Structure formats: C-alpha cells, structure tokens
Coordinates of C-alpha atoms in Angstrom, one line a residue:
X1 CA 13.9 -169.0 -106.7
X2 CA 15.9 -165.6 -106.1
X3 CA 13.8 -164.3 -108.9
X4 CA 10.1 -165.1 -107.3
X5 CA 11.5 -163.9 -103.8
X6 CA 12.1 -160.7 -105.1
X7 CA 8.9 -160.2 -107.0
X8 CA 6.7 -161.2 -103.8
X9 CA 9.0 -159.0 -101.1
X10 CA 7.1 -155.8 -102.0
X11 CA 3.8 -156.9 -101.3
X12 CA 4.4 -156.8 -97.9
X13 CA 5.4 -153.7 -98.1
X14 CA 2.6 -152.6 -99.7
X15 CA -0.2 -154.2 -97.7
X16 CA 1.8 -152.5 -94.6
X17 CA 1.1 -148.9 -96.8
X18 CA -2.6 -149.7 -97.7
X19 CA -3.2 -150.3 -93.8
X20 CA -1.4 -147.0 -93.3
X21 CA -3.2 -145.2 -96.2
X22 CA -6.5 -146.7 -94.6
X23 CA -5.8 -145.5 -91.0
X24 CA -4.4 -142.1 -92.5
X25 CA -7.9 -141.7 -94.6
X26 CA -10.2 -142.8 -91.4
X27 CA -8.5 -140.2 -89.4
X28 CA -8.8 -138.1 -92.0
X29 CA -12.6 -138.3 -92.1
X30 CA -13.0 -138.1 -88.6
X31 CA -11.3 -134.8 -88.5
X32 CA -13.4 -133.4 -91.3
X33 CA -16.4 -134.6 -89.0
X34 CA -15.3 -132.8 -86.1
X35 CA -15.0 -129.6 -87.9
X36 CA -18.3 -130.3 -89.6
X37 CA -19.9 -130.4 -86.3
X38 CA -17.9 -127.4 -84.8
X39 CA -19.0 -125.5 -88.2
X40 CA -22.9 -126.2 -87.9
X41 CA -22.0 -125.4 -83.9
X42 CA -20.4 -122.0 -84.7
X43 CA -23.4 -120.9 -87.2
X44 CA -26.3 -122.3 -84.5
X45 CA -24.7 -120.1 -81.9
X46 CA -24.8 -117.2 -84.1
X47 CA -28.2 -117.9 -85.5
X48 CA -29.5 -117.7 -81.8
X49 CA -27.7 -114.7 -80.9
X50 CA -29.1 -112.7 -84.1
X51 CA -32.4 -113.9 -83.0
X52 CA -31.4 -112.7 -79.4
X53 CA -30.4 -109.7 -81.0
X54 CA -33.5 -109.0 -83.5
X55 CA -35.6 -109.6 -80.1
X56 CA -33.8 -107.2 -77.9
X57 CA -34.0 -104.6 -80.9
X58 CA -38.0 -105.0 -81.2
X59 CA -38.4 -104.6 -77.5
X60 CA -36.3 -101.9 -76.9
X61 CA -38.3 -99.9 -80.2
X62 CA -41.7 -101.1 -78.5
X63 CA -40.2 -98.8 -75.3
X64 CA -39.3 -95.9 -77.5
X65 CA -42.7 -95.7 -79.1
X66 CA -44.3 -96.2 -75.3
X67 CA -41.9 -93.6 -74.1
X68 CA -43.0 -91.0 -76.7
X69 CA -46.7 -91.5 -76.3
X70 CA -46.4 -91.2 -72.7
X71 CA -44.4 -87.8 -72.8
X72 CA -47.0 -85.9 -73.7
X73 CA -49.4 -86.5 -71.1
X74 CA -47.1 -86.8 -68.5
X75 CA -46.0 -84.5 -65.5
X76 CA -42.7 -84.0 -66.5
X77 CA -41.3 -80.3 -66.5
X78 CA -38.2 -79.5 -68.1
X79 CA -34.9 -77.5 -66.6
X80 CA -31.8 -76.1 -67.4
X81 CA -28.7 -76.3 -65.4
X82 CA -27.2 -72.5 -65.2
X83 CA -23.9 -73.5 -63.3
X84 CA -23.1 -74.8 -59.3
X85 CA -26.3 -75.3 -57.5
X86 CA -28.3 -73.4 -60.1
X87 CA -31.5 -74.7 -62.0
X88 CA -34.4 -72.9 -64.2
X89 CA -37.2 -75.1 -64.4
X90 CA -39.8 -74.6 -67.4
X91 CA -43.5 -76.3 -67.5
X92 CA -44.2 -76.2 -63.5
X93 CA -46.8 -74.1 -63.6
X94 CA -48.7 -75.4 -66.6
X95 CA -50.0 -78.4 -64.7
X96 CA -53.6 -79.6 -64.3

C-alpha cells in the first residue's frame, strides 16, 4: 500500500504543472499577439507617413516647376544690398 501511494503522489504534482505549463503558454501567445498587432501598427503608421511624405515631395516639385515658369514673365527686378540703408536695383527699367 506504501508502494502504490508513492507511485500515484506525483501525478498531482504533475497535473498542477501542466495547468501551469498551460496558463504559462496561453499567456505566452497572448503576448506574441500583442506585439504582432503593435508590429503591423508600427509599419501602418510608417506606410502612411511615407505616403504623406512622397505626397508633400510631389507637391512641393509641382511649385518649383510653377515657380520657374512664372519667373520669366514676371515683374520681378532684382537688387543687391550694398551695406546700411543701401540697395542697387537691376531690371526696373526693362518693363513693358
């Protein structure tokens, strides 16, 4: 009777650490399915904010090019600062 007591003692020790190893793996995957979601978070955001950036790029290129074509045509003179109060302007007196 000793003999059987002894042999069964350990399974209750051992059901106690598969409900541990259970709990231990369930946590376990909800942690990896937290970072999972924070991961696909982290590369959304920075899909958007390439896009954001590509976007801002094109616009600010589209300015340039209007900018350039515009200069030609436009009343704009040009002048150079000699120092204190002091200003040359060039181009005045080539308007139409």
């Amino acid at each position: 009777m000793v003999k059987d007591f002894a042999a069964n003692s350990g399974s209750a020790v051992r059901s106690l650490a598969a409900v541990a190893a259970t709990i231990a793996t369930a946590c376990a995957v909800i942690v990896g399915a937290v970072l999972a979601v924070f991961a696909a978070a982290t590369v959304a955001v920075i899909a958007i904010m390439g896009s954001a950036l590509l976007a801002f790029a094109g616009l600010a290129m589209r300015a340039r090019r209007t900018v350039r074509a515009r200069r030609r045509d436009s009343d704009i003179i040009e002048a150079r600062h000699l120092g204190g109060h002091h200003w040359v302007a060039y181009g005045w007196n080539e308007r139409r």
